[in-house]
Amino acid sequence: MPSDESPAPTAMDLLRRVPYGRLATSMRALPFLAVARHIVSDGRILLRIHSGFGYHEACDGSVVAYGADNYNASCGEGGETLWSVQFTGPAEIVHLCPEQEELFGAAPVRVNGEPFASAYLRVDPHFVTEHTLGFDASQLVRHAA
């Protein structure tokens, strides 16, 4: 029986809706999270991070997790569904052509006061999780400004 509803967006479709997420792995046996800019290309996730901390080297050849969400989207106001996605898989340092680098848009100028230096990683997602939070707009409490 045909459905009038459009199909639910895939995790990759959701990821395309936001520009930044969090990269998670370990460095010297300690876990860490790093902010990263992402694009989706050929079923893989390309990340741009700051090279000055060495996080890209810690991730190279390791299994990492990358997650993003739309939790800044007004906390579900108007009945909007909030979502988060997480991708887990091996990462490797890549060197992009200028056309691919342009897809990321402008890079930050500074990170913690130091000049931003781009490093790129490719994550091949092997495991994907997606979570949604649905709200009934009539149940939301409006906060006075």
C-alpha positions in Angstrom: 0.0 0.0 0.0 1.6 3.3 -1.0 2.3 5.9 1.6 1.7 9.6 1.4 4.6 10.2 3.8 8.0 11.0 2.4 10.7 8.5 3.5 12.5 9.3 6.7 15.9 11.0 6.0 18.9 8.7 6.3 21.7 9.5 8.8 23.8 10.8 5.9 21.0 13.1 4.9 20.7 14.4 8.4 24.5 15.0 8.6 24.3 17.2 5.5 21.9 19.5 7.4 24.5 20.8 9.8 28.1 21.9 9.2 29.9 20.9 12.4 30.1 17.9 14.7 32.4 16.2 17.2 35.2 13.7 16.5 35.9 11.2 19.3 38.8 8.9 19.8 41.7 8.5 22.2 45.1 10.0 22.4 47.9 8.6 24.6 45.2 6.3 26.1 42.9 9.1 27.1 39.6 9.9 25.3 39.0 13.2 23.7 36.5 15.1 21.6 37.3 17.6 18.9 35.1 19.9 16.9 35.3 19.3 13.2 33.7 20.6 10.0 32.3 17.9 7.8 31.0 17.1 4.3 29.6 13.9 2.9 31.4 12.6 -0.2 30.8 9.2 -1.9 29.3 7.6 1.2 32.2 8.7 3.4 32.6 11.6 5.8 35.4 14.1 5.2 36.5 16.1 8.1 38.5 19.3 8.5 40.1 19.8 11.8 42.9 22.0 13.2 46.3 20.3 12.8 48.0 22.2 15.6 46.8 19.8 18.3 47.9 16.6 16.5 44.4 15.1 16.7 44.5 14.1 13.1 47.6 12.0 13.7 46.0 10.3 16.6 43.0 9.4 14.4 45.0 8.2 11.4 44.5 4.5 11.1 42.3 4.3 14.2 38.6 3.6 14.6 36.9 6.9 15.5 33.4 8.1 16.2 31.9 11.2 14.6 28.6 12.7 15.7 26.5 15.6 14.9 23.0 16.9 15.9 20.5 19.7 15.5 20.1 20.3 19.2 20.6 24.1 18.7 17.4 24.1 16.6 15.1 25.9 19.1 14.8 22.8 21.4 12.0 21.3 19.4 9.8 24.4 19.1 7.1 24.2 16.5 7.1 20.4 16.7 10.5 20.1 15.1 12.1 16.7 15.7 15.6 16.9 17.2 18.1 14.3 16.1 21.6 13.1 16.5 23.7 10.8 14.4 26.9 8.9 15.2 29.2 7.2 12.7 31.9 4.8 13.8 34.7 3.5 11.5 38.3 3.8 10.5 39.8 7.2 9.8 42.7 8.2 7.6 44.5 11.4 6.8 43.7 12.5 3.3 45.0 15.3 1.0 42.2 16.9 -0.8 42.2 18.6 -4.2 41.4 22.4 -4.2 37.8 21.7 -5.4 37.2 19.4 -2.4 38.7 21.9 0.0 36.3 24.6 -1.3 33.3 22.5 -0.4 34.2 23.1 3.3 33.8 26.8 2.9 35.8 29.4 4.9 38.0 28.0 7.7 38.3 29.5 11.1 41.0 32.1 11.4 42.2 31.1 14.9 41.9 28.2 17.3 42.6 29.1 21.0 44.4 32.2 19.8 46.7 30.3 17.3 46.4 30.4 13.5 44.1 27.6 12.2 45.9 25.1 10.0 43.7 22.6 8.2 44.1 18.8 8.4 41.7 16.5 6.6 40.4 13.0 7.6 38.2 10.5 5.8 35.9 8.4 7.9 34.5 5.2 6.4 31.4 4.6 8.5 30.9 1.0 9.5 28.3 1.5 12.2 25.7 4.2 12.2 23.3 5.2 15.0 20.5 7.7 14.9 18.4 9.1 17.7 15.4 11.4 17.5 13.5 13.4 20.0 9.9 14.3 19.0 7.9 17.1 20.7 4.3 18.0 20.8 4.2 21.7 20.1 1.2 22.2 22.4 3.2 20.7 25.3 6.2 23.0 25.1 6.7 25.7 27.7 7.4 29.1 26.3 10.0 31.1 28.3 9.4 34.8 28.7 12.2 36.9 27.2 
